[in-house]
mmCIF file of C-alpha atoms in Angstrom:
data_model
loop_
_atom_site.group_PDB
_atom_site.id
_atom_site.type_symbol
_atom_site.label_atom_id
_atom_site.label_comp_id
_atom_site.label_asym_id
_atom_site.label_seq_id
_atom_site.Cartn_x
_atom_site.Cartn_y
_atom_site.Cartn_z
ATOM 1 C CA UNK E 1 4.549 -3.086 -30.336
ATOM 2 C CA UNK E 2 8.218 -4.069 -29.404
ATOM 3 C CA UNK E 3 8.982 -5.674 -25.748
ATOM 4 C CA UNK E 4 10.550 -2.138 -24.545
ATOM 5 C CA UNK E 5 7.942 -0.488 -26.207
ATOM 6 C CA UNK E 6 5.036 -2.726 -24.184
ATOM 7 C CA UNK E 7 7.370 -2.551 -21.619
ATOM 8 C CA UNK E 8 7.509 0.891 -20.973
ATOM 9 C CA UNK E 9 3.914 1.431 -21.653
ATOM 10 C CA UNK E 10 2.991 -1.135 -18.407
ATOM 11 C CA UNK E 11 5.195 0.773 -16.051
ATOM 12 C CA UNK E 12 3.189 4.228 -15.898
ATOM 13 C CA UNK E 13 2.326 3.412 -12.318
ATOM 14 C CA UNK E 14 6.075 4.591 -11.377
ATOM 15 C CA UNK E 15 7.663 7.480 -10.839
ATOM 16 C CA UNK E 16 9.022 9.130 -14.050
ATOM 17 C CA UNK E 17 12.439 9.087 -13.339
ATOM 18 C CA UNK E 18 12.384 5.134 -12.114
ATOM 19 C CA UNK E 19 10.720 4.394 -15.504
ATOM 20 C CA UNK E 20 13.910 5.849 -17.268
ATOM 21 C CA UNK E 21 16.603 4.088 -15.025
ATOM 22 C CA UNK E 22 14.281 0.945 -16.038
ATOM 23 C CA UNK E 23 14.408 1.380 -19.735
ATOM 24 C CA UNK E 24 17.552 2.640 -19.604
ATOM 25 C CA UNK E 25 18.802 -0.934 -18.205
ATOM 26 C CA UNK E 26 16.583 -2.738 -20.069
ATOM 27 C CA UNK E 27 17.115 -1.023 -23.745
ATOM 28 C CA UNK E 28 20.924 -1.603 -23.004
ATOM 29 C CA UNK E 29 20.715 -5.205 -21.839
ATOM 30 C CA UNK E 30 18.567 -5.771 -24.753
ATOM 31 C CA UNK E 31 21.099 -4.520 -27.161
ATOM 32 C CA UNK E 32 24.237 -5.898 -25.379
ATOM 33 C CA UNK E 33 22.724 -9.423 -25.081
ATOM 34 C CA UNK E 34 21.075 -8.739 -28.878
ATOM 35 C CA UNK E 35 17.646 -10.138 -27.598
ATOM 36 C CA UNK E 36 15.026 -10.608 -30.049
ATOM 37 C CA UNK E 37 11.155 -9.611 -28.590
ATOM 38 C CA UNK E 38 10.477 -13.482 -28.260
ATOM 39 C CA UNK E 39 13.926 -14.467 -26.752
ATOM 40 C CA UNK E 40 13.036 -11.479 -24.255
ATOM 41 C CA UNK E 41 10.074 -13.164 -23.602
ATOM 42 C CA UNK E 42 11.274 -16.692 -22.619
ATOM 43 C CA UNK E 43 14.057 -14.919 -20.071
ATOM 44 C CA UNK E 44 12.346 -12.309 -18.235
ATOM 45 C CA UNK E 45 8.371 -12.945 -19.124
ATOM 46 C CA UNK E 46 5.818 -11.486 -20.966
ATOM 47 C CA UNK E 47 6.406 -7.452 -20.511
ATOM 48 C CA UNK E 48 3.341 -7.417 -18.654
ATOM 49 C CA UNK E 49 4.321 -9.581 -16.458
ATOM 50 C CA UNK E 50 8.062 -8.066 -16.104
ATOM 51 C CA UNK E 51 6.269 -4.588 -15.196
ATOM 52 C CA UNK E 52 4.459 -5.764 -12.688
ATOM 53 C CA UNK E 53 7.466 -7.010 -10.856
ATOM 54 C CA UNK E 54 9.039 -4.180 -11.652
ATOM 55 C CA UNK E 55 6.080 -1.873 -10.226
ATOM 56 C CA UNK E 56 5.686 -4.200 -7.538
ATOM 57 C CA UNK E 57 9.609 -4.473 -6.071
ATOM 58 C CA UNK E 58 9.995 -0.505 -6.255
ATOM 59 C CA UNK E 59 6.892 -0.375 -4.025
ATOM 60 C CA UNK E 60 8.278 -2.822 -1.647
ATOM 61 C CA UNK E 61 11.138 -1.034 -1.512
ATOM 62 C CA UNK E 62 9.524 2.331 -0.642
ATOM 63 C CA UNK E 63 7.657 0.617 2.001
ATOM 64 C CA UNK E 64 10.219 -1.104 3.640
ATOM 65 C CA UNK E 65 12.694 1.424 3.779
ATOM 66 C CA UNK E 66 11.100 4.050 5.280
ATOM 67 C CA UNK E 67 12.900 5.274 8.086
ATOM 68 C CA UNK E 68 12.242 4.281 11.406
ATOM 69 C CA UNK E 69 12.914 8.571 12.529
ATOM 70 C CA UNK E 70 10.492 9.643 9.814
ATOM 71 C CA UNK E 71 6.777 9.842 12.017
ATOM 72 C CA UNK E 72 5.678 12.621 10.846
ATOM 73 C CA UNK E 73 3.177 11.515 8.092
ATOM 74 C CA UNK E 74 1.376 7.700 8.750
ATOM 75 C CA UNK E 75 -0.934 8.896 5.976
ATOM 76 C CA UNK E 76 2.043 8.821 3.812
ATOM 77 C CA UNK E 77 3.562 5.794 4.406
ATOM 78 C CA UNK E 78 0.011 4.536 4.538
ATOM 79 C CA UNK E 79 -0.620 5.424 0.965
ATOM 80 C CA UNK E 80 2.849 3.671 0.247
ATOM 81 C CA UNK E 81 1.917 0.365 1.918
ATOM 82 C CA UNK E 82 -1.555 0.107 -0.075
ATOM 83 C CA UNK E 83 0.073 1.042 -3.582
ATOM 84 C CA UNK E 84 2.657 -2.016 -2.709
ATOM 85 C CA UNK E 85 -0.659 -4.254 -1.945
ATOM 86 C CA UNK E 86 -2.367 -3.017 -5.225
ATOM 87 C CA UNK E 87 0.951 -3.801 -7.163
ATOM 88 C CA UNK E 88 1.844 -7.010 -5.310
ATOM 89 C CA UNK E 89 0.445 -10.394 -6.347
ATOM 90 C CA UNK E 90 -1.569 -10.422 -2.505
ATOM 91 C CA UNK E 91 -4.894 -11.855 -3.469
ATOM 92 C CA UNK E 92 -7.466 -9.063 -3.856
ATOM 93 C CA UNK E 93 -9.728 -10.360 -1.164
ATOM 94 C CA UNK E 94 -6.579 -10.432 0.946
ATOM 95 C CA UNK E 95 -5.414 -6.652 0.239
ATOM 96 C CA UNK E 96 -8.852 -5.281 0.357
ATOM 97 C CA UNK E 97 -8.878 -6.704 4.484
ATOM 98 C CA UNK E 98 -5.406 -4.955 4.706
ATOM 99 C CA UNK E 99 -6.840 -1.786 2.913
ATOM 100 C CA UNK E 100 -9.531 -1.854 5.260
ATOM 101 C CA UNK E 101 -7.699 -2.291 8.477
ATOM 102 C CA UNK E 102 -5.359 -0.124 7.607
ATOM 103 C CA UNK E 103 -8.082 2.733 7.243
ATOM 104 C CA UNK E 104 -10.332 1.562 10.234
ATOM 105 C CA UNK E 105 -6.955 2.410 12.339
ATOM 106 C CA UNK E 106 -6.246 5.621 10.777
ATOM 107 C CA UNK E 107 -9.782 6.689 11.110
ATOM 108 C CA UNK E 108 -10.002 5.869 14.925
ATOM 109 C CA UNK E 109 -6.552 7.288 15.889
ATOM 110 C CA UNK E 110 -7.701 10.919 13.878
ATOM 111 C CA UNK E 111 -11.128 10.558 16.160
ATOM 112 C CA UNK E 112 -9.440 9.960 19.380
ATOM 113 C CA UNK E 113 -6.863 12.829 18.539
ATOM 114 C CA UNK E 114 -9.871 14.622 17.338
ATOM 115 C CA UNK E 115 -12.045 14.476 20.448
ATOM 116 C CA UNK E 116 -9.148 14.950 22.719
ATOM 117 C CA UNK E 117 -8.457 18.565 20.686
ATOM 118 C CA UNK E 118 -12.104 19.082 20.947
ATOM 119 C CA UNK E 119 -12.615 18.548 24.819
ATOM 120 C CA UNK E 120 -9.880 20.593 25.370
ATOM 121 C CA UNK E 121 -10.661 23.366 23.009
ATOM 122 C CA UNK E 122 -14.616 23.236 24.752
ATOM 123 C CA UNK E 123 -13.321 23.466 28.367
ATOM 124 C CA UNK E 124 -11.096 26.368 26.651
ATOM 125 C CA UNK E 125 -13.887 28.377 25.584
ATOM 126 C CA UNK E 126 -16.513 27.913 28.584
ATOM 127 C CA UNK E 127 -13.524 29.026 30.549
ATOM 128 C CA UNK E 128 -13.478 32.455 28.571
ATOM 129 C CA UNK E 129 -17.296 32.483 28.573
ATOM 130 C CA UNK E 130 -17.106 32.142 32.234
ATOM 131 C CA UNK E 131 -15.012 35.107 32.536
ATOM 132 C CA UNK E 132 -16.425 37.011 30.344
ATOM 133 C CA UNK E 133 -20.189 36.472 32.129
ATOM 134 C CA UNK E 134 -18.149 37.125 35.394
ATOM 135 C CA UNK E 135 -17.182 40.836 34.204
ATOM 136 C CA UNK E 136 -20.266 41.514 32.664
ATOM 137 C CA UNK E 137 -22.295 40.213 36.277
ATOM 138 C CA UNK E 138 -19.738 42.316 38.535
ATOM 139 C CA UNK E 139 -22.037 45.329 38.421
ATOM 140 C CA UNK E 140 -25.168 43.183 39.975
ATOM 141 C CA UNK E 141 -23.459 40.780 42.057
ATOM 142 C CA UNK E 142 -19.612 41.466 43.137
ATOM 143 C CA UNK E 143 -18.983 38.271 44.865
ATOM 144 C CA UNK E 144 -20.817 35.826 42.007
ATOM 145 C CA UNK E 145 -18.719 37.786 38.936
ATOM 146 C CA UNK E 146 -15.620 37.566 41.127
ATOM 147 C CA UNK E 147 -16.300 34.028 41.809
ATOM 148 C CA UNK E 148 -16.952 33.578 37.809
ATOM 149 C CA UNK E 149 -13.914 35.598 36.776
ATOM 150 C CA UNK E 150 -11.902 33.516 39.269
ATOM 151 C CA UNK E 151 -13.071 30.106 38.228
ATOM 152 C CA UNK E 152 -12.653 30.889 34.250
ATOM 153 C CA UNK E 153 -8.958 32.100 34.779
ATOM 154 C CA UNK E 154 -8.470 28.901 36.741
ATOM 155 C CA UNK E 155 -9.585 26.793 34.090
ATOM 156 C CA UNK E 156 -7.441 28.686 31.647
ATOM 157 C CA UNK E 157 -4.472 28.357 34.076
ATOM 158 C CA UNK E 158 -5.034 24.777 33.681
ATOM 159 C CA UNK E 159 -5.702 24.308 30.335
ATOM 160 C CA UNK E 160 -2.439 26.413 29.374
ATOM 161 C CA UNK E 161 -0.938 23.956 31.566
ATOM 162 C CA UNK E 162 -2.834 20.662 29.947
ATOM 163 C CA UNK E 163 -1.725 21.881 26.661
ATOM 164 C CA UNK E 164 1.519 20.656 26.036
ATOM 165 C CA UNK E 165 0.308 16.751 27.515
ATOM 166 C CA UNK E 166 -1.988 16.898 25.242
ATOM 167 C CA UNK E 167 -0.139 17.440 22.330
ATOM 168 C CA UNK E 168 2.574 15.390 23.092
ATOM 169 C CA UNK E 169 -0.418 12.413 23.780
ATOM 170 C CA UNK E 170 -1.785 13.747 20.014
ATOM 171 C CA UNK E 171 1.859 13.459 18.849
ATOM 172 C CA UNK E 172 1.924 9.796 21.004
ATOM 173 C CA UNK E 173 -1.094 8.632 18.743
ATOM 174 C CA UNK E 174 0.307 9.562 15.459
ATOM 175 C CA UNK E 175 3.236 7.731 16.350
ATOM 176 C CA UNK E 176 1.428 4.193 17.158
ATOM 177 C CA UNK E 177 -0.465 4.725 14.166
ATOM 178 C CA UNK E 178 2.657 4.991 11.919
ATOM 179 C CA UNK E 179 4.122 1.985 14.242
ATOM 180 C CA UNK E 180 1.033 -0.210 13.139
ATOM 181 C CA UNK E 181 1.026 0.386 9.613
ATOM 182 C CA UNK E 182 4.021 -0.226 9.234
ATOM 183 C CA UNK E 183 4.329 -3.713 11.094
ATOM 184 C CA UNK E 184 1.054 -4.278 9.044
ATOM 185 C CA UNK E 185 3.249 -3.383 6.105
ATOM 186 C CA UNK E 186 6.443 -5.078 6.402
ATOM 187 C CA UNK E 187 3.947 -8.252 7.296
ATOM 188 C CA UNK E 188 2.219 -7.977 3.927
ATOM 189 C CA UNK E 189 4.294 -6.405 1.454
ATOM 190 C CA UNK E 190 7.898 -7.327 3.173
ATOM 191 C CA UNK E 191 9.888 -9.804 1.411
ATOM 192 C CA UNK E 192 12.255 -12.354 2.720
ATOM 193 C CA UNK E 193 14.155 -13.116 -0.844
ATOM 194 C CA UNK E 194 14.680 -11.404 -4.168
ATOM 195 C CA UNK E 195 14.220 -14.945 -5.928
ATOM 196 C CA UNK E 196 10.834 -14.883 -8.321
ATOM 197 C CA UNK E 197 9.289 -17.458 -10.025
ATOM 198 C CA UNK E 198 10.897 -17.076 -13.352
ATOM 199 C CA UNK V 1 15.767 -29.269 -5.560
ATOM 200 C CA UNK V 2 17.331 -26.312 -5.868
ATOM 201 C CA UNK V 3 18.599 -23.447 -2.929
ATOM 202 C CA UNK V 4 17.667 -20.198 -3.711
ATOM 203 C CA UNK V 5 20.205 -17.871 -3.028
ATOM 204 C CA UNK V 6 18.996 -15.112 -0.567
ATOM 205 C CA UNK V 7 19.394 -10.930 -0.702
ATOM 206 C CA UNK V 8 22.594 -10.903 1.274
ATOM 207 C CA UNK V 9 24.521 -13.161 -0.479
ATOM 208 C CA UNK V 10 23.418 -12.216 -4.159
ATOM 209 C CA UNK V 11 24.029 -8.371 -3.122
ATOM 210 C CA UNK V 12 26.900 -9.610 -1.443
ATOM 211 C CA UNK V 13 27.827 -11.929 -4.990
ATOM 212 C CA UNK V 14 26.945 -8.517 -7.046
ATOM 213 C CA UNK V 15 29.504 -6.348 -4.740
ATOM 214 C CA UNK V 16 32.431 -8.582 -4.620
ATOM 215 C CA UNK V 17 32.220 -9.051 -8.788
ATOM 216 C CA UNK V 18 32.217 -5.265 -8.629
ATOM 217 C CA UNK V 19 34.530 -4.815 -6.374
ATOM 218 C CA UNK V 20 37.259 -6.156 -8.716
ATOM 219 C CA UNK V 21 36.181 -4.619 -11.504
ATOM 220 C CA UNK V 22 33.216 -1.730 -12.752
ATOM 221 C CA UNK V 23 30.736 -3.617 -15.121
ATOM 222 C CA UNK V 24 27.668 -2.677 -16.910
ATOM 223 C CA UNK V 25 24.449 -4.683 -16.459
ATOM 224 C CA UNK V 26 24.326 -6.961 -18.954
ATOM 225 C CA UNK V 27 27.945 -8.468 -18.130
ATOM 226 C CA UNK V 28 27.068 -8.531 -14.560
ATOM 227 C CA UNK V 29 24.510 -10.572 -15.035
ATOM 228 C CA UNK V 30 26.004 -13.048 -17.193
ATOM 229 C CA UNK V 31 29.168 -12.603 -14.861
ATOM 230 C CA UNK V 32 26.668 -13.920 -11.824
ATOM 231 C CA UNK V 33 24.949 -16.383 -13.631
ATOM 232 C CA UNK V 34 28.132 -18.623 -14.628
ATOM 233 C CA UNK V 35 28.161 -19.402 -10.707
ATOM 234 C CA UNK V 36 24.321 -19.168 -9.450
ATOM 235 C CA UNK V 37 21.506 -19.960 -10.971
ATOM 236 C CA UNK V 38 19.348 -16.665 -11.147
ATOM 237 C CA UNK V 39 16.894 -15.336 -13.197
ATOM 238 C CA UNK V 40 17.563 -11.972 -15.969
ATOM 239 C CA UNK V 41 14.999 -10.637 -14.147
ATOM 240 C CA UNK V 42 16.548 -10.300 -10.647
ATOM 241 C CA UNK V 43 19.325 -8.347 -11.466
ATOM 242 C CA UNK V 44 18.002 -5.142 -11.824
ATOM 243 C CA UNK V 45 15.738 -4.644 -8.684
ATOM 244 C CA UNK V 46 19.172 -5.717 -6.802
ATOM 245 C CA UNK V 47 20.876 -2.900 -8.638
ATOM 246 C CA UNK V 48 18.426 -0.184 -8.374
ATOM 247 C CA UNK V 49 18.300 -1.413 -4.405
ATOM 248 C CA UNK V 50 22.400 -1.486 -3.759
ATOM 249 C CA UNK V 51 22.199 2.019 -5.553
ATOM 250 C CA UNK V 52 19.795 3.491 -3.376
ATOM 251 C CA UNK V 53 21.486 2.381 0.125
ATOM 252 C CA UNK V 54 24.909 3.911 -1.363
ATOM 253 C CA UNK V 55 26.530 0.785 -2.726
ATOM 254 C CA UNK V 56 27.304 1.767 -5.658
ATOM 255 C CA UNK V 57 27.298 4.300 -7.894
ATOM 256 C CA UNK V 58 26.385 4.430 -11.620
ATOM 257 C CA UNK V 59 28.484 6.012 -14.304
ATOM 258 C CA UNK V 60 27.871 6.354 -18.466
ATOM 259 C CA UNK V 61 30.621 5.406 -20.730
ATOM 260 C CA UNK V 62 30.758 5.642 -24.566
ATOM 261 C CA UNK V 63 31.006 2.437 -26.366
ATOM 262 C CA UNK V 64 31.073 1.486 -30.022
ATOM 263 C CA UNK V 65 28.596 4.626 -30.111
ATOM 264 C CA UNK V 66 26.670 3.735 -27.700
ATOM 265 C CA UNK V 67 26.057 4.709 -23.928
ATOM 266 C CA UNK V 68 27.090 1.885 -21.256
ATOM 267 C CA UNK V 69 25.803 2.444 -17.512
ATOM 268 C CA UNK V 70 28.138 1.050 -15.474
ATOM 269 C CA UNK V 71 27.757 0.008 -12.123
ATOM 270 C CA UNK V 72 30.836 1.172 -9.391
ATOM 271 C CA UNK V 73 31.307 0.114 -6.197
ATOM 272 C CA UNK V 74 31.512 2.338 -3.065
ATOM 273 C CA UNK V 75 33.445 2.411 0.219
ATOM 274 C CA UNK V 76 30.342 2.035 1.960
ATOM 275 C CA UNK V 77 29.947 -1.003 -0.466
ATOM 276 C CA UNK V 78 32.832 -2.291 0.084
ATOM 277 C CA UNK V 79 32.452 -2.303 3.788
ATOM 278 C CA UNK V 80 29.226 -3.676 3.581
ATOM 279 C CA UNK V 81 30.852 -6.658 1.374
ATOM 280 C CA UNK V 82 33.273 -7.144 4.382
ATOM 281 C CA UNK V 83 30.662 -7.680 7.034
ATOM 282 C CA UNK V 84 28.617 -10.338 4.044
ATOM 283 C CA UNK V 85 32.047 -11.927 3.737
ATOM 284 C CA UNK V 86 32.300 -12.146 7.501
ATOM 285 C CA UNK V 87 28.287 -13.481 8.206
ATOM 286 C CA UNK V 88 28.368 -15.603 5.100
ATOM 287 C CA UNK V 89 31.978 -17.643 6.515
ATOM 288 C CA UNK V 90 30.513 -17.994 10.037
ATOM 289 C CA UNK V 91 26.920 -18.836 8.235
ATOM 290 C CA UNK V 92 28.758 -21.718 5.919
ATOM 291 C CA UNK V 93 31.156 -23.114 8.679
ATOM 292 C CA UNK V 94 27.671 -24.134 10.749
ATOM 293 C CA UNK V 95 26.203 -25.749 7.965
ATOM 294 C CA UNK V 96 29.018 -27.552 6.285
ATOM 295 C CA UNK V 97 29.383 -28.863 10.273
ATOM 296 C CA UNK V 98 26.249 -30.220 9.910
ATOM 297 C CA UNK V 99 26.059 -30.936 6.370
ATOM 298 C CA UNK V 100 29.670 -31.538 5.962
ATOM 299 C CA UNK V 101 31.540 -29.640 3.788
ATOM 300 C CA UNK V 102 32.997 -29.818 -0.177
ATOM 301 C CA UNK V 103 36.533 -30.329 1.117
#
C-alpha cells in the first residue's frame, strides 16, 4: 500500500468531507514536492502516525471552538470532548478518569433536572386528584368537596405559577453542565501550540 | 535549544506570506520553512484552522494538467494579520528590552 493510500485508510474516524480536503492537500504536496513513500516517511511520519495527528487536531478543533452561545446540547459537545480524548495521545488511564467524570456530571445534572420535573409534575397531579375527589364528595359533604376543590385549584394556581422557575432552573442546570465540560475540555484536549514532535 | 514558534505568530507568518501573494500548499510550506524551522506536518492543520475562522479562502487552479488548491487571503485575514503585527511588535520590543535586541 502507498503512503496516501495507508494514509487515507487511517483517517476513517473523520468526517468524509475532512478526509478529502486531507488527501486532497496531501496527494498534491506529494506530487509538487515529488515525495517518494519513504521520503514521506522521514518528513511527516509513518502514515499511521500522521493520521492520528490529523484525527486528533480536527477533534481539538471541534472542541475548542464551540461557541460560547451554543448551550443547547452538553451531550453534544460532550461526545466531542471524549472523541478528542480517544484520538489524543492522553494516556488511557488518564482519559478513561475524564470519560468518567465527564459522565458522572451529566448523569447527576439529568437526575436533579429529572426529580425537579418529577416533584413538580406529582404535586401537579394530586392537585387535579384533589379536585376531582372534591367534585365527586360535594354531594355528601358540601363544605369538605368545596374545601378539596379549593385547595387543588390553589395548588394548580401555584404550580402554573412555579412553572416557568422551574424551567428556567432546568434550563440553569443544562447550562453549568455544558460550562463544566467544557472547562474539563479545553483543560484536557486544549492546546497551547501547534508545534509536534516531528 | 530551540524556540518553538507559537499559533499566533505561525498563522500570523502563514497570512502575511499570503497576503502578498496566493500560494498553494506545498510552496507555502517551503516558503515558511526558509525562515522558521517547522515541521511538513504543521502546515496543514494551520490551514484547515485559518480556513475555518474565515482567513482565507481556497481556490483550484489548473496547472501543467493538474489541479492546484490555492490558499487566498481574506479581509477578515488581513485584519487579523494587522492586530498579530501589532501584538507581535509590542510582544518583541519587551523581550529584546530584556534580552536585548539583533540591532
Amino acid at each position: 500500500m502507498s503512503y496516501l493510500q495507508d494514509l487515507q485508510a487511517n483517517l476513517k474516524a473523520l468526517p468524509e468531507s475532512e478526509i478529502s480536503d486531507a488527501m486532497l492537500y496531501y496527494e498534491q504536496y506529494f506530487y509538487e514536492g515529488q515525495l517518494t513513500d519513504g521520503q514521506a516517511v522521514s518528513e511527516f511520519g509513518t502514515p499511521k502516525n500522521l493520521a492520528r495527528r490529523l484525527v486528533a487536531d480536527y477533534y481539538m478543533d471541534e472542541a475548542r471552538d464551540v461557541p460560547e452561545e451554543n448551550q443547547k446540547s452538553p451531550l453534544g459537545l460532550a461526545k466531542i470532548i471524549i472523541l478528542a480524548l480517544l484520538a489524543s495521545p492522553i494516556l488511557i488511564p488518564v482519559a478513561i478518569t475524564v470519560i468518567a467524570l465527564i459522565f458522572a456530571i451529566v448523569v447527576t445534572f439529568a437526575a436533579l433536572a429529572f426529580s425537579l420535573i418529577v416533584l413538580l409534575g406529582s404535586f401537579g397531579f394530586a392537585a387535579v386528584i384533589c379536585v376531582i375527589g372534591g367534585i365527586l364528595v360535594l354531594t355528601q359533604s358540601v363544605l369538605g368537596g368545596l374545601f378539596y376543590i379549593a385547595a387543588g385549584i390553589a395548588v394548580i394556581g401555584g404550580f402554573i405559577l412555579l412553572w416557568p422557575l422551574i424551567m428556567s432552573m432546568v434550563k440553569g442546570l443544562k447550562h453549568w453542565v455544558f460550562v463544566m465540560i467544557r472547562w474539563i475540555g479545553k483543560k484536557t484536549v486544549g492546546r497551547k501550540g501547534v508545534q509536534d514532535d516531528a | 535549544m530551540t524556540i518553538q514558534i507559537p499559533t499566533a505568530l505561525l498563522d500570523g507568518s502563514v497570512l502575511a506570506i499570503l497576503d502578498s501573494q496566493d500560494m498553494y500548499g506545498y510552496l507555502l510550506t517551503k516558503e515558511i520553512q526558509k525562515h522558521v524551522n517547522v515541521s511538513e506536518s504543521t502546515m496543514y492543520p494551520v490551514l484547515r484552522r485559518l480556513q475555518k475562522n474565515g482567513d482565507l479562502i481556497t481556490y483550484d487552479e489548473a496547472f501543467e494538467g493538474r489541479m492546484r488548491r490555492y490558499y487566498q487571503i481574506t479581509p477578515l485575514g488581513q485584519k487579523h494579520l494587522v492586530e498579530i503585527k501589532r501584538e507581535w511588535q509590542d510582544f518583541s520590543a519587551g523581550i529584546s528590552e530584556i534580552l536585548g535586541g539583533a540591532a
